[in-house]
Amino acid sequence: QPVIQLRDIEKVYQTKTIETVALNRVNLTINKGEFVSIMGPSGCGKSTLLSIMGLLDEPTGGTIALDGRPVQSYSDKELASLRNHKIGFVFQSYHLINDLSVLDNVELPLLYRPGVGGKERRERAYAALEKVGLGARTNHFPSQLSGGQRQRVAIARALAGRPEIILADEPTGNLDSVMGEEIMDLLLGLNRQEGTTIVMVTHDEQQALKTQRLIRFFDGSQVS
Ligand code: ADP
Ligand code: ADP
C-alpha cells in the first residue's frame, strides 16, 4: 500500500534575480516496504525531492499524501509528529555533533520525544548501535571513527526513532567502495528484515541496481 504519494509536485526556488524550477510536475508513489533508489545528474532535483517527501520543505505546487491521507488534512501538531516519528533522515555528510559521544548523538533526537524517558532513550540508542555493529563504540567521539562508522552512527540515530521510512541522500557519497558497500548492505538488511521503506539518492549505479526500483531524474522530472 502507498506510504508516500506525490501528485504533480512542483518546486520553484525564487531569488531576486533567478527562478529555478527544481521539480517539474513529479508524480511518484512509494509503497510500504519498498527500497527505491533515485539517480540523476547534480542539480536535477533529487535532494529537493527528498526534502519534500520528508516534509522538511513545502512544494510550490501539487499534493503529497502520507498513508493515503493528504498532508493538508493533518494539523501542524500531527505533521510535526509525523516528521519526527515516521521518517528518519540519513545524509551524505552524516550531520553528527562532534563534541557529543556516539551514544549521545544517537540519543539526541529522542530528547524531544514525548513519552520517551531517559532509560528508554538509552536502551533504544544502545539497541540501534548494536544493530549497526557499533555496540563497542558507544563512548567514542565521531572524530575517532572512520567515515563508514560515522555513517553507521547516523543510521543508528535514525533507527533509534523507529522510523517507518528512511530517506537517505547519498549515504555512501563520501565513502570508499568497501565502506559504501557495508552501508548499502546495512540498508538492504533493514529493508528486508524489518520492512523499513527506504528511498535513497545515489550516484552509484551498482548500488541502485540492488534496490527494488530505480528512478532516473533529469532537469526536475522523472525520465524512467
Ligand atoms: P540535486 O540533489 O539533484 O543535486 P537539488 O535538489 O539540490 O538537486 O537542486 C535542484 C535545483 O534547485 C538546482 O538547480 C539547485 O541549484 C536549486 N536549488 C536547490 N536548493 C535551492 C535553494 N535553497 N535556493 C535556490 N535554489 C536551490
Ligand atoms: P548534498 O549534495 O550534500 O545533498 P548539496 O551540496 O547539493 O547537498 O546542497 C546543500 C544544501 O544547499 C541543500 O540543502 C540545498 O537545498 C542547498 N542548495 C543547493 N543548491 C542551492 C542553490 N543554488 N542556492 C541555495 N541553496 C542551494
Short mmCIF file of C-alpha atoms and ligand atoms in Angstrom, two decimals:
data_model
loop_
_atom_site.label_atom_id
_atom_site.label_comp_id
_atom_site.label_asym_id
_atom_site.label_seq_id
_atom_site.Cartn_x
_atom_site.Cartn_y
_atom_site.Cartn_z
CA GLN A 1 0.00 0.00 0.00
CA PRO A 2 1.19 3.55 -0.70
CA VAL A 3 3.06 5.36 2.08
CA ILE A 4 4.12 8.44 0.13
CA GLN A 5 2.21 9.74 -2.89
CA LEU A 6 3.40 12.77 -4.80
CA ARG A 7 0.99 14.29 -7.32
CA ASP A 8 2.14 16.93 -9.80
CA ILE A 9 4.77 18.15 -7.38
CA GLU A 10 6.46 21.34 -8.43
CA LYS A 11 9.19 23.25 -6.64
CA VAL A 12 10.36 26.62 -7.85
CA TYR A 13 13.15 28.42 -6.00
CA GLN A 14 12.79 32.16 -6.42
CA THR A 15 15.63 34.52 -5.65
CA LYS A 16 15.77 38.23 -6.53
CA THR A 17 17.10 37.59 -10.00
CA ILE A 18 16.69 33.92 -10.86
CA GLU A 19 13.91 31.42 -10.80
CA THR A 20 14.93 27.77 -10.66
CA VAL A 21 12.47 25.01 -11.38
CA ALA A 22 13.88 22.24 -9.17
CA LEU A 23 10.94 19.86 -9.63
CA ASN A 24 8.59 19.88 -12.57
CA ARG A 25 5.31 18.00 -12.08
CA VAL A 26 6.62 14.91 -10.37
CA ASN A 27 4.24 12.00 -9.89
CA LEU A 28 5.58 9.24 -7.72
CA THR A 29 4.20 6.65 -5.34
CA ILE A 30 6.34 4.85 -2.77
CA ASN A 31 4.78 1.69 -1.40
CA LYS A 32 5.21 0.21 2.04
CA GLY A 33 8.33 -1.93 2.31
CA GLU A 34 9.86 -0.75 -0.95
CA PHE A 35 13.52 0.16 -1.41
CA VAL A 36 13.66 2.78 -4.15
CA SER A 37 16.77 4.47 -5.49
CA ILE A 38 16.90 7.78 -7.29
CA MET A 39 19.68 8.68 -9.72
CA GLY A 40 20.38 11.69 -11.87
CA PRO A 41 22.95 14.42 -12.51
CA SER A 42 23.83 17.04 -9.92
CA GLY A 43 21.19 19.75 -9.72
CA CYS A 44 18.34 17.68 -11.17
CA GLY A 45 16.24 17.99 -8.01
CA LYS A 46 16.99 14.82 -6.03
CA SER A 47 17.71 16.50 -2.68
CA THR A 48 14.71 18.76 -3.12
CA LEU A 49 12.55 15.71 -3.76
CA LEU A 50 13.73 14.00 -0.57
CA SER A 51 13.16 17.17 1.49
CA ILE A 52 9.63 17.39 0.19
CA MET A 53 8.96 13.70 0.80
CA GLY A 54 10.26 14.13 4.35
CA LEU A 55 8.09 17.21 4.95
CA LEU A 56 11.17 19.35 5.56
CA ASP A 57 10.27 21.60 2.67
CA GLU A 58 6.97 22.53 1.03
CA PRO A 59 6.34 22.20 -2.68
CA THR A 60 5.20 25.26 -4.63
CA GLY A 61 2.61 23.11 -6.40
CA GLY A 62 0.99 19.71 -6.26
CA THR A 63 -0.08 17.49 -3.39
CA ILE A 64 1.50 14.98 -1.04
CA ALA A 65 -0.31 12.18 0.73
CA LEU A 66 1.12 10.12 3.57
CA ASP A 67 -0.54 6.77 4.25
CA GLY A 68 -3.21 7.75 1.76
CA ARG A 69 -4.11 10.96 3.56
CA PRO A 70 -3.31 14.41 2.08
CA VAL A 71 -0.83 16.31 4.25
CA GLN A 72 -3.08 19.40 4.16
CA SER A 73 -5.58 17.46 6.25
CA TYR A 74 -3.09 16.97 9.11
CA SER A 75 -2.80 19.59 11.83
CA ASP A 76 0.58 21.28 12.41
CA LYS A 77 1.00 19.19 15.52
CA GLU A 78 0.30 15.96 13.66
CA LEU A 79 2.75 16.97 10.93
CA ALA A 80 5.49 17.68 13.45
CA SER A 81 4.86 14.28 14.96
CA LEU A 82 4.94 12.55 11.56
CA ARG A 83 8.18 14.29 10.68
CA ASN A 84 9.78 13.10 13.91
CA HIS A 85 8.36 9.62 14.29
CA LYS A 86 7.60 8.28 10.87
CA ILE A 87 10.62 9.42 8.92
CA GLY A 88 14.34 9.07 9.52
CA PHE A 89 16.91 11.02 7.53
CA VAL A 90 20.44 9.97 6.59
CA PHE A 91 22.71 12.48 4.85
CA GLN A 92 25.88 12.24 2.83
CA SER A 93 27.84 14.26 5.37
CA TYR A 94 26.49 12.39 8.45
CA HIS A 95 25.48 15.56 10.36
CA LEU A 96 26.87 14.27 13.66
CA ILE A 97 27.77 16.57 16.54
CA ASN A 98 31.50 16.29 17.09
CA ASP A 99 31.63 17.09 20.78
CA LEU A 100 28.97 14.55 21.70
CA SER A 101 29.75 10.86 22.14
CA VAL A 102 28.38 8.30 19.71
CA LEU A 103 25.73 7.34 22.27
CA ASP A 104 24.69 10.95 22.89
CA ASN A 105 24.46 11.62 19.16
CA VAL A 106 22.08 8.69 18.77
CA GLU A 107 20.00 9.71 21.79
CA LEU A 108 19.72 13.34 20.73
CA PRO A 109 16.58 13.18 18.54
CA LEU A 110 14.76 11.24 21.26
CA LEU A 111 15.30 14.06 23.79
CA TYR A 112 12.42 15.95 22.26
CA ARG A 113 10.11 12.99 22.03
CA PRO A 114 7.20 12.99 24.43
CA GLY A 115 6.73 9.74 26.31
CA VAL A 116 10.30 8.52 25.91
CA GLY A 117 12.14 8.80 29.23
CA GLY A 118 15.87 8.69 29.91
CA LYS A 119 16.02 4.95 30.45
CA GLU A 120 14.16 4.07 27.29
CA ARG A 121 16.17 6.62 25.35
CA ARG A 122 19.40 4.97 26.41
CA GLU A 123 18.09 1.46 25.70
CA ARG A 124 16.91 2.42 22.26
CA ALA A 125 20.22 4.10 21.46
CA TYR A 126 22.21 1.04 22.57
CA ALA A 127 19.93 -1.27 20.59
CA ALA A 128 20.28 0.87 17.46
CA LEU A 129 24.07 0.95 17.81
CA GLU A 130 24.15 -2.83 18.24
CA LYS A 131 22.11 -3.18 15.10
CA VAL A 132 24.63 -1.21 13.04
CA GLY A 133 27.57 -3.08 14.59
CA LEU A 134 28.85 -0.26 16.79
CA GLY A 135 27.88 -1.60 20.20
CA ALA A 136 31.54 -1.39 21.24
CA ARG A 137 31.98 2.24 20.21
CA THR A 138 29.32 3.99 22.21
CA ASN A 139 31.76 6.17 24.16
CA HIS A 140 33.84 7.16 21.16
CA PHE A 141 33.54 10.57 19.54
CA PRO A 142 32.80 11.00 15.83
CA SER A 143 36.38 12.17 15.13
CA GLN A 144 37.64 8.79 16.36
CA LEU A 145 35.63 6.87 13.77
CA SER A 146 36.04 6.09 10.09
CA GLY A 147 33.63 7.56 7.55
CA GLY A 148 31.76 4.29 7.31
CA GLN A 149 31.43 4.09 11.07
CA ARG A 150 30.22 7.69 11.23
CA GLN A 151 27.56 6.90 8.69
CA ARG A 152 26.55 3.87 10.75
CA VAL A 153 26.14 6.18 13.76
CA ALA A 154 23.93 8.43 11.64
CA ILE A 155 21.86 5.40 10.61
CA ALA A 156 21.60 4.31 14.26
CA ARG A 157 20.39 7.82 15.13
CA ALA A 158 17.65 7.45 12.53
CA LEU A 159 16.80 3.92 13.75
CA ALA A 160 16.51 4.97 17.40
CA GLY A 161 13.41 6.88 16.37
CA ARG A 162 11.94 3.66 14.90
CA PRO A 163 11.02 5.22 11.60
CA GLU A 164 8.80 3.50 9.05
CA ILE A 165 10.56 5.34 6.26
CA ILE A 166 14.24 6.15 5.81
CA LEU A 167 15.16 8.91 3.37
CA ALA A 168 18.86 8.72 2.53
CA ASP A 169 20.60 11.42 0.48
CA GLU A 170 23.77 9.90 -1.00
CA PRO A 171 24.54 7.93 2.16
CA THR A 172 27.68 6.43 0.61
CA GLY A 173 28.78 9.54 -1.30
CA ASN A 174 31.74 10.26 0.98
CA LEU A 175 32.82 6.65 1.42
CA ASP A 176 35.22 4.39 -0.44
CA SER A 177 33.71 1.42 -2.20
CA VAL A 178 34.29 -1.06 0.63
CA MET A 179 32.68 1.14 3.26
CA GLY A 180 29.98 2.13 0.81
CA GLU A 181 29.09 -1.49 0.30
CA GLU A 182 28.87 -2.02 4.07
CA ILE A 183 26.40 0.81 4.39
CA MET A 184 24.44 -0.48 1.42
CA ASP A 185 24.26 -3.97 2.97
CA LEU A 186 23.05 -2.43 6.21
CA LEU A 187 20.25 -0.58 4.41
CA LEU A 188 19.32 -3.67 2.40
CA GLY A 189 19.12 -5.66 5.65
CA LEU A 190 16.87 -3.08 7.31
CA ASN A 191 14.60 -3.15 4.32
CA ARG A 192 14.41 -6.93 4.05
CA GLN A 193 14.39 -7.88 7.72
CA GLU A 194 12.42 -5.06 9.26
CA GLY A 195 10.38 -3.97 6.28
CA THR A 196 11.59 -0.37 6.54
CA THR A 197 10.63 1.63 3.47
CA ILE A 198 13.74 3.29 2.04
CA VAL A 199 14.20 5.99 -0.57
CA MET A 200 17.86 6.57 -1.41
CA VAL A 201 19.54 9.08 -3.67
CA THR A 202 22.76 7.69 -5.11
CA HIS A 203 25.34 8.24 -7.84
CA ASP A 204 26.34 4.59 -7.73
CA GLU A 205 24.62 2.52 -10.38
CA GLN A 206 25.77 -0.78 -8.85
CA GLN A 207 24.08 0.13 -5.58
CA ALA A 208 20.97 1.39 -7.29
CA LEU A 209 20.61 -1.90 -9.14
CA LYS A 210 20.44 -3.75 -5.82
CA THR A 211 17.25 -1.89 -4.87
CA GLN A 212 13.77 -2.87 -5.99
CA ARG A 213 13.14 0.14 -8.16
CA LEU A 214 15.44 2.64 -9.84
CA ILE A 215 14.04 6.03 -10.75
CA ARG A 216 16.02 8.33 -13.00
CA PHE A 217 15.70 12.08 -12.84
CA PHE A 218 16.73 14.77 -15.27
CA ASP A 219 16.04 18.51 -15.00
CA GLY A 220 13.43 18.15 -12.29
CA SER A 221 11.43 15.35 -13.89
CA GLN A 222 11.35 11.60 -13.77
CA VAL A 223 12.69 10.17 -17.04
CA SER A 224 12.35 6.45 -16.31
P1 ADP B 1 20.35 17.51 -6.66
O1 ADP B 1 20.06 16.99 -5.29
O2 ADP B 1 19.83 16.61 -7.73
O3 ADP B 1 21.78 17.86 -6.86
P2 ADP B 1 18.89 19.83 -5.76
O4 ADP B 1 17.55 19.35 -5.36
O5 ADP B 1 19.88 20.10 -4.66
O6 ADP B 1 19.49 18.85 -6.84
O7 ADP B 1 18.74 21.17 -6.59
C1 ADP B 1 17.86 21.28 -7.73
C2 ADP B 1 17.99 22.67 -8.30
O8 ADP B 1 17.44 23.60 -7.38
C3 ADP B 1 19.42 23.11 -8.56
O9 ADP B 1 19.41 23.90 -9.70
C4 ADP B 1 19.76 23.92 -7.32
O10 ADP B 1 20.75 24.87 -7.60
C5 ADP B 1 18.43 24.55 -6.98
N1 ADP B 1 18.27 24.78 -5.54
C6 ADP B 1 18.28 23.83 -4.55
N2 ADP B 1 18.06 24.37 -3.36
C7 ADP B 1 17.92 25.70 -3.57
C8 ADP B 1 17.67 26.83 -2.72
N3 ADP B 1 17.51 26.68 -1.42
N4 ADP B 1 17.56 28.05 -3.31
C9 ADP B 1 17.71 28.21 -4.64
N5 ADP B 1 17.94 27.20 -5.50
C10 ADP B 1 18.05 25.97 -4.97
P1 ADP B 2 24.21 17.28 -0.73
O1 ADP B 2 24.92 17.04 -2.03
O2 ADP B 2 25.03 17.01 0.48
O3 ADP B 2 22.86 16.63 -0.68
P2 ADP B 2 24.20 19.98 -1.70
O4 ADP B 2 25.64 20.33 -1.56
O5 ADP B 2 23.63 19.63 -3.03
O6 ADP B 2 23.87 18.83 -0.65
O7 ADP B 2 23.31 21.15 -1.11
C1 ADP B 2 23.46 21.56 0.22
C2 ADP B 2 22.29 22.48 0.58
O8 ADP B 2 22.33 23.67 -0.19
C3 ADP B 2 20.95 21.83 0.29
O9 ADP B 2 20.12 21.99 1.43
C4 ADP B 2 20.38 22.56 -0.89
O10 ADP B 2 18.97 22.74 -0.77
C5 ADP B 2 21.08 23.90 -0.82
N1 ADP B 2 21.32 24.41 -2.18
C6 ADP B 2 21.68 23.70 -3.26
N2 ADP B 2 21.78 24.48 -4.33
C7 ADP B 2 21.49 25.74 -3.91
C8 ADP B 2 21.43 27.00 -4.54
N3 ADP B 2 21.65 27.16 -5.84
N4 ADP B 2 21.11 28.07 -3.80
C9 ADP B 2 20.85 27.94 -2.50
N5 ADP B 2 20.90 26.77 -1.84
C10 ADP B 2 21.21 25.68 -2.53
#
